[in-house]
């Protein structure tokens, strides 16, 4: 046995000893079960979808994983394609999935066990009917439900007159508002918007021209930081009947994550991104033109107290 | 239309008037029976045979069993993709520009080199360099792939009649089924990533290559073939050394068209993502309804298309130029030497100055905010004008065509109610007009007027389906004979039994209105451009931009001005479908033989007579091709139009996507393709007839 080999072997023994010692210390001191880092050198791929809020959630989570010592790759991925990609393990996770515009793609994969639901994001989501602030001049009783009901004509357009024009979600996001309008026999005609871009464009145009608009929408959304809107007071009972109470935002991971990166899996599970974290950052990015990567990095550097517990739960 | 009068002209009966009379009687019976038999108007839901379930099952089985093979292809394609992408990302930006400019100068002109440099420079200046290079990587790979597959298929189809018969309709399907319809199956098959975008762009880009290859090979003159035989070529030599080189100019047109098609599908790659390209940027800004940002990003795609288009044309024309005498080694390899020098100098500079390696953020000029503010300004100040344009179009054109005058006229729109007296008046006026046309002109004019009056009264959605099917089948029969008629009939039956009749009619109405307006407006512009070189040179880059700029970009200002609804969709479809009429009208009028124009002038034609009696009839075959293309483009835009909230086939495709329902997506996509193919077959047959009549 050459000297070199002997040195190598003794190093290996020493390393093992340190590991064992470290592990015992951890087990002995903390009540938390430590998770293994797993395949540390293989990048964890996080899906970046089409909206800023999701970018912030994902970037913060990613930077935290980087602090833990993981290699993270942020991959742009269409909402739709991401489902198959995560099921195949080509992507590791999508960290902000909304059940109100999901269609049936993710649910099908989730129930088939090809995706794993990792729990809520932590956002306090809201869904309902919004109108731009100038409408309360035309219909002073707003946001009261009865006022909204009787103001239908104030919301009318040439195509829908004498009924009010109601801008509904794109058809493939479901028709909960249409159901509610039908059930309550409201004097409104629902018009499907076709896309999120179309809804935002309508809202912008309505504010510019002070023309009538009421539409189905959700929060948190970046446009709500620029535009002053009111939410129609839909009575609780009606909300519940039309399953419009609260959209759920949750995290979805590849089922193999737990086995491959146990510590990352635990961390992702305990990460909670609240409105209070997301909204100011969203404002910096969308309204002040800052770079999302830079602002989230800065946030992670300044808010160790917030994210340390997520990591401690894992390591 | 009494039989007595008709029998005075027995010739009319022989030429095909009789079936129209039967159909007319059938239509009246049908309309009278609608109240007792509502199934005539609305195809009942429980008669629907859900083919889509079967297709879903079959597709799932196929995916489960053959996924591995497709994943293999995907894995293989990933490597060159990664390679090209890395090289383009690594190259310092001034070097890439220099290479393109040198290439443009070598095969084109100084002007082309200047244009190429400015266009690529734009991508760096607005800060989209890296995204643009990713898109370029996708295209650099998908174009050679489509070209080689297309060439191979074209050769096989040329050599074997039987293969040709299978390939032709397949090509039609590849071009007319919207990519959104088969997005889910190919996602499952090929897995996530840029390769899916590559595949869908290849599917769309292969057909023009195949078509031009076949056309080129068919056009090889027999004399050339014979000289090949005479000089003792083996069949293989004859093909590779005689036929193929002779067909090359036409094949190069295929290369050009294929490139354009590949680029127009870049946006599909972005919908899937996985690949930080410029299409992704367009989609993200579209989602935020930021017009300025999406215009700046969309311009990149339009400019890339123009660069590749001009370069491939330059290359194609190069083939015809005989080899120039070359005097020395230096001048022979002049461009290669310059390229090498540029490579060395810029690579060294890039090591020293970081600004040469990556375009510095501080130099970025991004005027998105001023563009956005400009749109807001227009919206704020011209809101009421736009509103009245929109309402007038809706009330007086769109609603009558969709729902018919019977529904479209009400106190709110036209200012009065439809009374029974008016209905009778309309019926009597129509009958009188038809009779008058029959006596004065011909039965064709009379039938045309009667059919038009019928659609105007009931609208495309209000016309009973048996009547619609009957009329279309008869038109198909008289234009193209039994085969076209059978094809039209079974296509419509397919849509009907799949329960898609209503969405199909909505799409037919939207697309029909858009194509009609495109032909009128585009025709006028085309006629103007044919007579005025300045107009022609202004309109060409606008056409190029409209065709290659991702259609999403146009939607944002349209939406802000006109809101969600059919009028916005109409404008979006027109913006895309107006290009072929402009191009083909101009091209058709300009290529009327000068001797004929001269002869007509000497006979004393007024300019008006010259246009309507001489030029337009002679240009008709070309114009018909323009009409055909306008229909194809219009239908292609329907899926995009669904994003501004139209109902119809486009929305059905999104619904199928949202439900991840493979079968439904395929059935809907197929219906869209069938609408396009039926229209195409009828128009082609009619155009052939006209050409024969004109002796062309």
Coordinates of C-alpha atoms in Angstrom, one line a residue, chain A residues 48-52 55 75-82 84-85 88 90-91 101-105 108-109 114 157-159 161 165 167 171-173 190-202 204-209 211-213 218 221-223 285-286, chain B residues 64 67 71 183-184 187-188 191-192 270-277 280 283-284 286-291 372-373 376-377 379-380 383 387 390-391 394-395 412-413 556 559-567 642-647 651 654-655 657-661:
Chain A
X48 CA -41.3 30.0 -13.4
X49 CA -44.8 30.7 -14.8
X50 CA -46.3 33.7 -16.4
X51 CA -47.1 36.0 -13.5
X52 CA -45.0 38.1 -11.2
X55 CA -41.9 34.6 -9.8
X75 CA -36.9 27.4 -15.7
X76 CA -39.5 29.3 -17.6
X77 CA -42.5 27.0 -18.1
X78 CA -46.0 27.5 -19.3
X79 CA -48.6 26.8 -16.7
X80 CA -50.0 24.0 -18.8
X81 CA -46.7 22.3 -19.8
X82 CA -45.4 22.4 -16.3
X84 CA -46.3 17.0 -17.4
X85 CA -42.8 18.3 -16.8
X88 CA -41.9 13.3 -15.4
X90 CA -38.0 17.2 -15.7
X91 CA -39.0 20.0 -13.4
X101 CA -57.7 28.9 -13.1
X102 CA -56.2 25.4 -13.2
X103 CA -58.5 23.6 -15.5
X104 CA -58.4 19.9 -15.0
X105 CA -54.9 19.2 -16.0
X108 CA -56.0 14.8 -13.1
X109 CA -52.2 14.3 -12.5
X114 CA -48.1 11.7 -10.6
X157 CA -73.0 48.1 -23.0
X158 CA -74.4 48.2 -26.6
X159 CA -74.2 44.4 -26.9
X161 CA -78.4 46.5 -23.2
X165 CA -72.2 43.5 -19.0
X167 CA -66.8 40.2 -17.7
X171 CA -64.1 29.8 -20.5
X172 CA -61.4 27.3 -19.6
X173 CA -61.1 28.6 -16.1
X190 CA -71.7 37.2 -18.6
X191 CA -69.1 37.6 -21.3
X192 CA -66.1 35.3 -21.1
X193 CA -62.8 37.3 -21.3
X194 CA -60.7 34.9 -23.2
X195 CA -57.4 35.5 -21.3
X196 CA -55.9 37.2 -18.3
X197 CA -54.4 39.8 -20.6
X198 CA -57.8 40.7 -21.9
X199 CA -59.1 41.2 -18.3
X200 CA -56.2 43.5 -17.4
X201 CA -56.6 45.4 -20.7
X202 CA -60.3 46.0 -19.9
X204 CA -56.8 49.6 -17.7
X205 CA -59.1 50.9 -20.4
X206 CA -62.1 51.3 -18.1
X207 CA -60.0 53.4 -15.7
X208 CA -58.6 55.6 -18.5
X209 CA -62.0 56.3 -20.0
X211 CA -66.5 53.6 -18.6
X212 CA -68.5 51.0 -16.7
X213 CA -66.9 47.6 -15.9
X218 CA -58.7 37.6 -7.8
X221 CA -52.8 40.6 -8.2
X222 CA -50.2 43.2 -9.3
X223 CA -52.7 45.4 -11.1
X285 CA -41.1 44.7 -9.9
X286 CA -44.2 45.6 -11.8
Chain B
X64 CA -48.5 4.9 -23.0
X67 CA -43.8 7.3 -25.4
X71 CA -38.8 10.5 -25.7
X183 CA -50.4 20.4 -27.9
X184 CA -51.4 18.0 -25.1
X187 CA -46.5 17.3 -24.7
X188 CA -47.2 13.8 -23.4
X191 CA -42.0 15.6 -22.8
X192 CA -41.5 19.1 -21.6
X270 CA -43.0 29.8 -25.8
X271 CA -46.3 28.6 -24.5
X272 CA -44.7 25.4 -23.4
X273 CA -41.6 27.2 -22.2
X274 CA -38.5 25.7 -20.7
X275 CA -36.4 28.0 -22.7
X276 CA -36.1 31.7 -22.0
X277 CA -36.9 32.9 -25.5
X280 CA -42.0 33.9 -23.7
X283 CA -46.6 36.0 -23.8
X284 CA -45.7 37.4 -20.4
X286 CA -49.5 40.0 -23.2
X287 CA -50.7 38.6 -19.9
X288 CA -49.9 41.9 -18.3
X289 CA -51.5 43.8 -21.2
X290 CA -48.4 45.9 -21.6
X291 CA -48.6 47.0 -25.3
X372 CA -47.9 52.4 -23.2
X373 CA -48.6 56.1 -22.4
X376 CA -53.5 55.3 -23.0
X377 CA -53.7 58.7 -24.6
X379 CA -57.8 55.3 -25.5
X380 CA -58.6 58.3 -23.4
X383 CA -62.9 56.4 -26.9
X387 CA -67.2 53.1 -29.6
X390 CA -67.7 49.5 -33.1
X391 CA -71.4 49.8 -32.6
X394 CA -71.8 45.4 -34.8
X395 CA -75.4 46.5 -35.5
X412 CA -82.0 49.4 -29.3
X413 CA -79.9 48.7 -32.4
X556 CA -53.6 44.5 -26.6
X559 CA -58.7 45.2 -26.6
X560 CA -58.1 48.5 -24.9
X561 CA -59.9 50.4 -27.6
X562 CA -62.7 48.0 -28.3
X563 CA -63.0 45.7 -25.3
X564 CA -63.5 42.0 -25.1
X565 CA -66.0 40.9 -27.8
X566 CA -66.5 39.9 -31.3
X567 CA -65.5 43.3 -32.8
X642 CA -60.6 33.2 -28.7
X643 CA -58.2 35.0 -26.3
X644 CA -60.3 38.1 -26.7
X645 CA -63.4 36.2 -25.8
X646 CA -65.0 34.9 -28.9
X647 CA -67.1 31.7 -28.8
X651 CA -62.9 28.7 -27.5
X654 CA -59.1 26.2 -25.2
X655 CA -61.8 24.4 -23.3
X657 CA -56.9 22.3 -23.4
X658 CA -58.1 23.3 -19.9
X659 CA -59.8 20.0 -19.5
X660 CA -56.6 18.2 -20.8
X661 CA -59.0 16.3 -23.1

